[in-house]
Coordinates of C-alpha atoms in Angstrom, one line a residue:
X250 CA 129.6 93.2 106.2
X251 CA 130.5 89.5 106.5
X252 CA 127.7 87.2 106.4
X253 CA 127.7 83.3 107.7
X254 CA 129.1 80.3 105.4
X255 CA 127.6 77.0 105.7
X256 CA 128.9 73.3 104.5
X257 CA 127.7 72.8 100.9
X258 CA 126.3 69.3 101.2
X259 CA 124.6 67.3 98.4
X260 CA 121.6 65.7 99.1
X261 CA 122.1 62.5 96.7
X262 CA 125.8 62.2 96.8
X263 CA 126.7 63.0 100.3
X264 CA 123.8 62.3 102.8
X265 CA 125.9 61.3 106.0
X266 CA 128.1 65.2 105.9
X267 CA 126.8 67.3 108.6
X268 CA 126.3 71.2 107.8
X269 CA 128.3 73.4 109.8
X270 CA 126.7 76.5 111.8
X271 CA 126.8 79.6 110.3
X272 CA 129.2 82.6 111.1
X273 CA 127.7 86.2 112.7
X274 CA 127.7 89.4 110.6
X275 CA 128.7 92.5 112.9
X276 CA 130.8 95.2 113.9
X277 CA 132.1 96.3 117.2
X278 CA 130.9 98.6 119.7
X279 CA 133.3 99.7 122.5
X280 CA 131.3 101.3 125.2
X281 CA 128.3 103.5 126.0
X282 CA 128.5 107.2 125.4
X283 CA 129.3 109.5 128.2
X284 CA 125.6 110.2 128.8
X285 CA 123.8 106.7 128.3
X286 CA 119.9 107.1 127.1
X287 CA 118.9 103.9 128.7
X288 CA 119.6 101.7 132.1
X289 CA 121.9 99.3 130.0
X290 CA 124.1 100.3 127.1
X291 CA 122.4 99.4 124.0
X292 CA 119.6 97.4 125.5
X293 CA 116.4 96.3 124.0
X294 CA 114.9 98.8 121.8
X295 CA 117.7 101.6 122.1
X296 CA 119.0 102.6 119.1
X297 CA 122.9 103.5 118.0
X298 CA 124.0 105.1 115.1
X299 CA 126.3 104.1 112.6
X300 CA 129.2 106.0 113.7
X301 CA 131.5 109.1 112.2
X302 CA 133.7 106.5 110.7
X303 CA 131.6 103.7 109.3
X304 CA 130.0 101.4 111.6
X305 CA 133.7 100.7 113.7
X306 CA 132.5 104.0 115.8
X307 CA 129.1 102.9 117.0
X308 CA 127.6 105.5 119.2
X309 CA 124.0 104.8 121.3
X310 CA 121.6 107.7 120.3
X311 CA 117.9 108.3 120.9
X312 CA 115.7 106.5 118.7
X313 CA 114.3 110.1 117.5
X314 CA 117.9 111.5 117.0
X315 CA 118.4 111.8 113.2
X316 CA 121.6 109.9 113.6
X317 CA 119.8 106.8 114.7
X318 CA 120.4 104.2 112.4
X319 CA 119.4 100.8 114.0
X320 CA 117.2 99.6 116.9
X321 CA 118.4 96.6 119.0
X322 CA 115.8 93.5 119.1
X323 CA 117.4 91.6 121.4
X324 CA 120.7 91.9 124.0
X325 CA 123.0 89.2 125.6
X326 CA 126.2 89.0 127.4
X327 CA 129.3 86.9 126.4
X328 CA 130.0 86.0 123.1
X329 CA 128.0 85.4 120.2
X330 CA 129.8 82.1 119.0
X331 CA 128.2 80.8 122.7
X332 CA 125.3 82.5 123.6
X333 CA 121.8 82.6 122.1
X334 CA 121.4 83.2 118.6
X335 CA 119.7 86.3 116.9
X336 CA 116.0 86.9 115.8
X337 CA 115.5 85.5 112.1
X338 CA 115.3 88.8 110.8
X339 CA 118.1 90.5 112.1
X340 CA 120.2 92.8 110.0
X341 CA 123.6 92.7 112.1
X342 CA 124.9 92.2 115.1
X343 CA 127.0 94.5 117.3
X344 CA 130.0 93.0 119.1
X345 CA 130.4 95.0 122.5
X346 CA 133.7 95.0 123.8
X347 CA 133.9 94.9 127.8
X348 CA 135.0 98.1 129.6
X349 CA 135.3 100.5 132.0
X350 CA 133.9 103.9 131.2
X351 CA 132.8 106.8 133.7
X352 CA 129.4 106.0 133.4
X353 CA 128.1 102.5 132.9
X354 CA 124.6 100.4 133.1
X355 CA 124.6 99.8 136.8
X356 CA 127.5 102.1 138.2
X357 CA 129.6 98.8 139.2
X358 CA 132.4 100.5 137.0
X359 CA 132.2 97.8 133.6
X360 CA 130.3 97.2 130.7
X361 CA 130.4 93.4 130.0
X362 CA 131.5 91.7 127.0
X363 CA 128.4 91.0 124.9
X364 CA 126.2 91.7 121.7
X365 CA 123.5 93.1 120.2
X366 CA 121.1 92.0 117.5
X367 CA 120.3 94.9 115.2
X368 CA 117.4 95.7 113.0
X369 CA 117.9 99.0 110.9
X370 CA 115.4 101.7 111.2
X371 CA 115.2 101.9 107.0
X372 CA 115.3 99.4 104.5
X373 CA 116.1 97.6 102.5
X374 CA 116.8 94.9 105.2
X375 CA 119.5 92.0 104.4
X376 CA 118.2 90.1 107.3
X377 CA 114.6 89.4 105.6
X378 CA 113.8 86.5 103.9
X379 CA 115.9 86.5 100.6
X380 CA 117.8 89.9 101.5
X381 CA 121.3 88.7 101.1
X382 CA 122.5 89.2 104.3
X383 CA 122.2 89.0 107.9
X384 CA 123.6 87.2 110.6
X385 CA 121.4 84.1 110.2
X386 CA 120.0 81.9 107.0
X387 CA 116.9 81.5 107.1
X388 CA 113.7 80.1 105.0
X389 CA 113.3 82.0 102.0
X390 CA 117.0 83.2 101.9
X391 CA 119.5 82.1 98.5
X392 CA 122.8 80.9 98.9
X393 CA 125.9 80.2 96.0
X394 CA 128.5 77.6 96.1
X395 CA 131.7 79.4 97.6
X396 CA 134.3 76.9 96.9
X397 CA 136.0 74.4 99.5
X398 CA 132.3 72.9 100.3
X399 CA 130.9 76.0 101.8
X400 CA 127.7 78.5 100.6
X401 CA 127.3 81.8 101.5
X402 CA 124.3 83.9 101.3
X403 CA 123.4 86.6 98.4
X404 CA 120.4 88.3 97.6
X405 CA 117.6 86.2 96.0
X406 CA 116.9 88.9 93.5
X407 CA 120.2 88.6 91.7
X408 CA 121.3 92.1 92.9
X409 CA 124.3 91.0 95.0
X410 CA 127.7 90.8 94.0
X411 CA 126.8 86.6 93.5
X412 CA 124.3 85.3 91.3
X413 CA 121.6 83.2 93.8
X414 CA 122.1 79.2 93.2
X415 CA 119.9 77.7 95.7
X416 CA 117.0 78.8 97.7
X417 CA 115.8 77.4 101.4
X418 CA 112.7 76.5 101.1
X419 CA 111.7 74.6 104.3
X420 CA 113.2 74.2 107.9
X421 CA 112.9 70.7 109.3
X422 CA 114.1 68.6 112.3
X423 CA 115.8 66.2 110.4
X424 CA 117.4 66.4 107.0
X425 CA 114.9 63.1 105.9
X426 CA 111.7 65.8 106.3
X427 CA 113.2 67.6 103.3
X428 CA 110.9 67.4 100.0
X429 CA 112.8 65.5 97.0
X430 CA 114.0 68.3 95.2
X431 CA 116.2 69.2 97.9
X432 CA 119.9 68.9 96.5
X433 CA 121.4 70.9 99.6
X434 CA 121.4 71.0 103.2
X435 CA 122.1 74.1 105.2
X436 CA 122.5 74.1 109.2
X437 CA 119.5 77.0 110.2
X438 CA 119.8 76.1 113.9
X439 CA 117.1 76.5 116.3
X440 CA 114.5 73.8 116.8
X441 CA 114.3 73.6 113.0
X442 CA 118.1 73.2 112.6
X443 CA 117.9 71.7 108.7
X444 CA 117.3 73.8 105.8
X445 CA 116.1 72.4 102.6
X446 CA 117.5 73.9 99.4
X447 CA 116.3 73.6 96.0
X448 CA 118.4 74.9 93.2
X449 CA 117.4 78.0 91.1

């Protein structure tokens, strides 16, 4: 599963460099099953399976089904890069391709392109603070230098493929509000877009 990456900016040496927006972790769903379980395909509070071929073959299933793996916590039309961000503790994002199935949510013959913000029904949750994944970097997450001026998220407990080097300790409106021990700024988005990170 892909995670977002941000510009690595060194507080004392590069105060003017702007951090970059993180990417979106996710997979794809091509359209509803022949008998949708809700009024909209993968609407809020509906559930998906991980599919028979891994996450590339996702289907909507009842949340009580033994195949249910994740619940929709937010749903938006359009592309994830241009739309509202997912909630902070989202585990992954499903990108929904436009489809014209036999059965659709409003009977007009189409399911529009969109994305669903998903939370796994069982832990561990990569979107939790320090979890090492999810589409957003949030306070409590850890990152490592990935080269080329980029940082990527990894588990704070050291259980990921890479050891953590920095921890995001605060989210502020402006980098000047970061504490003195800050050595890295990470773009978080939202009303407090600057993450203040300290070395570990």
